Each structure stands twice: as structure tokens, then as C-alpha cells.
PDB file of C-alpha atoms in Angstrom:
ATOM      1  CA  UNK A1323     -10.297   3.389  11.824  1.00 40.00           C
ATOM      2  CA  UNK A1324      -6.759   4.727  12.229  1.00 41.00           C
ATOM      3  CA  UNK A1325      -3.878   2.554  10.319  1.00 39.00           C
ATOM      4  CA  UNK A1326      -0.641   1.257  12.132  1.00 36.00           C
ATOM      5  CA  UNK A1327       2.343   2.506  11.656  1.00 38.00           C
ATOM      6  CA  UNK A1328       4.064  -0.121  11.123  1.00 46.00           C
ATOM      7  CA  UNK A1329       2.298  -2.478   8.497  1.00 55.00           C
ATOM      8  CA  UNK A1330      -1.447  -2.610   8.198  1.00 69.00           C
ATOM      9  CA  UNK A1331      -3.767  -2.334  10.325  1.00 87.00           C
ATOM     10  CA  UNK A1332      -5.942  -5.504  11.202  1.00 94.00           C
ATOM     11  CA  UNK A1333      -9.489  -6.476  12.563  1.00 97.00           C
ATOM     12  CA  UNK A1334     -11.127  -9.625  13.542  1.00 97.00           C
ATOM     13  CA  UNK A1335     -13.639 -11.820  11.890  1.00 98.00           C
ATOM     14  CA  UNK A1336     -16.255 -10.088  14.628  1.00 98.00           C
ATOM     15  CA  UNK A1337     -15.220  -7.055  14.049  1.00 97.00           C
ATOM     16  CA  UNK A1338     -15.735  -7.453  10.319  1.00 97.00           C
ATOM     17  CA  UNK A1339     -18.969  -8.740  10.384  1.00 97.00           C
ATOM     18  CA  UNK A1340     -20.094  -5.758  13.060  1.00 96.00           C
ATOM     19  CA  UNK A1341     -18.677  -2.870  10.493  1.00 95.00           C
ATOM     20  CA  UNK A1342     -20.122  -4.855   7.054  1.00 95.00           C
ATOM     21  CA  UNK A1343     -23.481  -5.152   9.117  1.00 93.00           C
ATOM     22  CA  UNK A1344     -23.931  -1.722  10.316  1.00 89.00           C
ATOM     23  CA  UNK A1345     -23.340  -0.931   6.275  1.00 83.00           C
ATOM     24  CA  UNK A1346     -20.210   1.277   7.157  1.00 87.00           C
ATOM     25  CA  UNK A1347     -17.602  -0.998   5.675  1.00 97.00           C
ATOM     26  CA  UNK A1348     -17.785  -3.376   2.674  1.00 98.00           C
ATOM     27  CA  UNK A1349     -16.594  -6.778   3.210  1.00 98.00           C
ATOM     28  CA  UNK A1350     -13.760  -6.872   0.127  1.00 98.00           C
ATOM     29  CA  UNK A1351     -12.375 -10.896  -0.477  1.00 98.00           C
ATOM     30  CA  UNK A1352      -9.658 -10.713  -2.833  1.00 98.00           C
ATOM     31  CA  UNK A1353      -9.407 -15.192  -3.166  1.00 98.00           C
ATOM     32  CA  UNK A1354      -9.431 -16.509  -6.740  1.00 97.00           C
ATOM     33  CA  UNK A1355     -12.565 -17.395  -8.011  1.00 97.00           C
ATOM     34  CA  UNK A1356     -12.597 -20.673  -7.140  1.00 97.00           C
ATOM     35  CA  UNK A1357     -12.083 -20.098  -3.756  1.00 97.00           C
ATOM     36  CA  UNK A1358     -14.959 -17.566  -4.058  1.00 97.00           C
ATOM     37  CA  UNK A1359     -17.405 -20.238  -5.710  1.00 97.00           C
ATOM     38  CA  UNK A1360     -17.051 -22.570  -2.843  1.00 98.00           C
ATOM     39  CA  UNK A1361     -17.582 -20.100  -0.113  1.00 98.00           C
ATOM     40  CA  UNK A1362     -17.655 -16.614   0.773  1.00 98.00           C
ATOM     41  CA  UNK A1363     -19.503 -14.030   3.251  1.00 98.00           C
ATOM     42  CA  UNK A1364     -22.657 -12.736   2.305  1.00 96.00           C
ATOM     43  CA  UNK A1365     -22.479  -9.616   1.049  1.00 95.00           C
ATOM     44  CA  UNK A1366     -19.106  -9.448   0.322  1.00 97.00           C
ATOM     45  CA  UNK A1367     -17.800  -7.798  -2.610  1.00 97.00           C
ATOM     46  CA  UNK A1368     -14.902  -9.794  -5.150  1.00 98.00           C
ATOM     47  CA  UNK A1369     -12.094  -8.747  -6.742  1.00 98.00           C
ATOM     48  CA  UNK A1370      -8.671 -11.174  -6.533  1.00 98.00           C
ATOM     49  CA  UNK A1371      -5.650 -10.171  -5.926  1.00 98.00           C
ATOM     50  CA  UNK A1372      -4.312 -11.099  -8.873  1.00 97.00           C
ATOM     51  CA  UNK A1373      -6.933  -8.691 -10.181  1.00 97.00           C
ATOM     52  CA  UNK A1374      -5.907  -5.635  -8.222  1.00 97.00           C
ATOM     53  CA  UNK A1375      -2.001  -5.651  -8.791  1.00 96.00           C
ATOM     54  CA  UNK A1376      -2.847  -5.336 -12.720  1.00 96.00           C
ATOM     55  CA  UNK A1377      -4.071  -1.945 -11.789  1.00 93.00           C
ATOM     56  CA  UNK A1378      -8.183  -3.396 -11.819  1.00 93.00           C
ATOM     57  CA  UNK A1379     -10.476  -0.687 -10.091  1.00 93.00           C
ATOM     58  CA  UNK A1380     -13.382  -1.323  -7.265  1.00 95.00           C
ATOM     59  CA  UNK A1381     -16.335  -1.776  -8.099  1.00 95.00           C
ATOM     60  CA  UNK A1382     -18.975   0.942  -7.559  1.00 95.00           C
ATOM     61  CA  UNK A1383     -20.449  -0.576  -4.569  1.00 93.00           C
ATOM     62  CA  UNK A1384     -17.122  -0.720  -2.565  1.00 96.00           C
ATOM     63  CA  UNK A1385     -15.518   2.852  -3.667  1.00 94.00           C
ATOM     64  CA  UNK A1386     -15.272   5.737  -1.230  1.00 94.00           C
ATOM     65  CA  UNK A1387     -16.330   3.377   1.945  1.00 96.00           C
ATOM     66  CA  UNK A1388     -13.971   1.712   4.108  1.00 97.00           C
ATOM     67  CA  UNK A1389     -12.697  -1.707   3.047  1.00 98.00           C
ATOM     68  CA  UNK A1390     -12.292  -4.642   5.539  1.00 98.00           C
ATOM     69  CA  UNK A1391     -10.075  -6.922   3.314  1.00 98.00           C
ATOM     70  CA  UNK A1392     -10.445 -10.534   3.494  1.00 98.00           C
ATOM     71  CA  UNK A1393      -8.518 -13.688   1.771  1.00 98.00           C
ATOM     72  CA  UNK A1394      -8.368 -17.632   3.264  1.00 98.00           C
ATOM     73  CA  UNK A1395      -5.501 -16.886   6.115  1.00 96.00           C
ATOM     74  CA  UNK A1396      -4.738 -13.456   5.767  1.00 92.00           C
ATOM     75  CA  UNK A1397      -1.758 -12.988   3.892  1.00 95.00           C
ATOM     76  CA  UNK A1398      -3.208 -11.753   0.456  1.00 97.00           C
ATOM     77  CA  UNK A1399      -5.378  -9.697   2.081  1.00 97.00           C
ATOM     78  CA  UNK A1400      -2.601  -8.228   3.778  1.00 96.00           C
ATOM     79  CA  UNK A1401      -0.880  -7.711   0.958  1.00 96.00           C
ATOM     80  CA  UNK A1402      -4.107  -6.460  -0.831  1.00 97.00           C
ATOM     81  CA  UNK A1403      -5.393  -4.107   2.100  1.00 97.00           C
ATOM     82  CA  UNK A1404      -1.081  -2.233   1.550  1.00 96.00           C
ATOM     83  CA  UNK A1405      -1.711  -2.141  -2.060  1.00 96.00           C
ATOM     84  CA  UNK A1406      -5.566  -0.480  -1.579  1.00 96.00           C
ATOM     85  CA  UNK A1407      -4.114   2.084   1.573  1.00 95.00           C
ATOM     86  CA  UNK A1408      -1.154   3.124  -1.205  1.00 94.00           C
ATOM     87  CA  UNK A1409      -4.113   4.309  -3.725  1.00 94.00           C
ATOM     88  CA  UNK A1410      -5.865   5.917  -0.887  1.00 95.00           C
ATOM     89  CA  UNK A1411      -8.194   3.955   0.059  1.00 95.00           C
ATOM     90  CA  UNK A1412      -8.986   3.099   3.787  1.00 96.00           C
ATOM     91  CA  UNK A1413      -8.461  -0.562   3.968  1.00 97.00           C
ATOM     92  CA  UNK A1414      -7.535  -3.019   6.897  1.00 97.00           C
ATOM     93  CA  UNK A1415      -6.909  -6.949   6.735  1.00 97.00           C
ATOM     94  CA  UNK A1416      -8.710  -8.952   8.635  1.00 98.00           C
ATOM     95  CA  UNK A1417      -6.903 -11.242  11.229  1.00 97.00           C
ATOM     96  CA  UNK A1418      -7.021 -14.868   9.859  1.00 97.00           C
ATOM     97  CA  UNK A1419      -9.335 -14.689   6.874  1.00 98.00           C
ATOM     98  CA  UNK A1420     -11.597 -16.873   5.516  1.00 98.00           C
ATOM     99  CA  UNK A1421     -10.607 -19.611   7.787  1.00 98.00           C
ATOM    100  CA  UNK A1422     -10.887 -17.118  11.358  1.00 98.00           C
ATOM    101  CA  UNK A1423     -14.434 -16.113   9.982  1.00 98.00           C
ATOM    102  CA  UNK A1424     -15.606 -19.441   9.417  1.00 98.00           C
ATOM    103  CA  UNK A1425     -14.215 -20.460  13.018  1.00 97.00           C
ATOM    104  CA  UNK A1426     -16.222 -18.059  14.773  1.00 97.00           C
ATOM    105  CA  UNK A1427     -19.504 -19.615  12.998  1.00 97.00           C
ATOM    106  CA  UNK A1428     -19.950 -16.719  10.601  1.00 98.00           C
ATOM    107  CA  UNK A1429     -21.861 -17.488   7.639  1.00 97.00           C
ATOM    108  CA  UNK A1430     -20.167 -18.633   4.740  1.00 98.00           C
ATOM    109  CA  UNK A1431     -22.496 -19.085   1.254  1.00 98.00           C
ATOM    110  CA  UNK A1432     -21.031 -21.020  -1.737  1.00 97.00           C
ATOM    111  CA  UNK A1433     -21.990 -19.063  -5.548  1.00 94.00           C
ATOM    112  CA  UNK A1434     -25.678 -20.089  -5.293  1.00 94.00           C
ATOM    113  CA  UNK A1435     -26.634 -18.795  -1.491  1.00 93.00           C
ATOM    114  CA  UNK A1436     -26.529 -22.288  -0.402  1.00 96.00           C
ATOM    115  CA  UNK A1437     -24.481 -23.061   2.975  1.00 96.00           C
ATOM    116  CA  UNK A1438     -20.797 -23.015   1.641  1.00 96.00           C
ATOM    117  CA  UNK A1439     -17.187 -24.277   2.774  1.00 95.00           C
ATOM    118  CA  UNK A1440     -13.926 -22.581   2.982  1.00 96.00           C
ATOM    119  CA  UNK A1441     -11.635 -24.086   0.004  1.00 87.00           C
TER     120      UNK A1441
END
């Protein structure tokens, strides 16, 4: 997936879910852990953003693969998906986070697989 030149580039919610699914991309949510507890995508891998600018790695599971960067709304992920594309990774935000993803009805789990809300 080819980045913009200007700023990152960005996906939608669908678009996400269609990459994570097909097990080309990982799904990479960079919320607090709080937000995280109450209600993520399944599958998707954690690491905040507060996290990453202190220099924290991936984790196994999400190095070398394309990253689809996801926050509530979008702007720490698009700060997150810059900071990933300067270390080389392949990373793109996508459009409207959390919030977008749970608006097009796809599934959100809270910490214990149980039906969860965006917080």
C-alpha cells in the first residue's frame, strides 16, 4: 500500500478489517490501556503511544507485516502510523479510529472477549 506524499496515508475501518482478515496486515491500536480494557478489535495487537515515542519495539507478532494503525478518532494513530513509517515500517492510520470502526458495526471485545464499548 503506497504512502502519501504529503502526510500519512489512511484507510477505512472496512478496509482495515478486510487487510487484518485476510492475515496480511496486523491491526496495531496504540490507546492507553484503559481504553484498550474497555474495548478493542479482535485480534488486534497493543502498544500505546505513549509506549512507542520512548523508543518501545513491536511485538513479534506485528514486525515485518504491514501495520494498519488504530487509536479512538484517529489522531494518535496518525501520529503513531509517522513515527512507525520514520523507523521503516509500513504503517497507515486508519480514518476515524476506534469510534469509525465501531460505527460501521465492527466487532469491538472488552479484555475478557465479552462484547465491549469504545471508551
Amino acid at each position: 500500500m503506497p504512502l502519501l506524499r504529503r502526510g500519512t496515508a489512511r484507510v477505512t475501518p472496512d478496509q482495515a478489517h478486510q487487510r487484518t482478515t485476510d492475515g496480511d496486515a496486523v491491526l496495531l491500536d496504540v490507546r492507553e490501556q484503559p481504553e484498550w480494557n474497555a474495548g478493542h478489535a479482535p485480534g488486534a495487537v497493543h502498544v500505546p503511544l505513549s509506549r512507542l515515542v520512548t523508543g518501545t519495539g513491536l511485538p513479534a507478532t506485528a514486525q515485518g507485516r504491514p501495520l494498519l494503525v488504530i487509536c479512538r478518532s484517529g489522531h494518535r494513530s496518525q501520529q503513531a502510523a509517522r513515527l512507525l513509517a520514520g523507523r521503516g515500517a509500513e504503517a497507515v492510520d486508519v480514518k476515524g479510529g476506534m469510534q469509525a470502526w465501531a460505527s460501521a458495526g465492527l466487532p469491538v471485545v472488552d479484555a475478557e472477549g465479552s462484547s465491549g464499548r469504545i471508551a
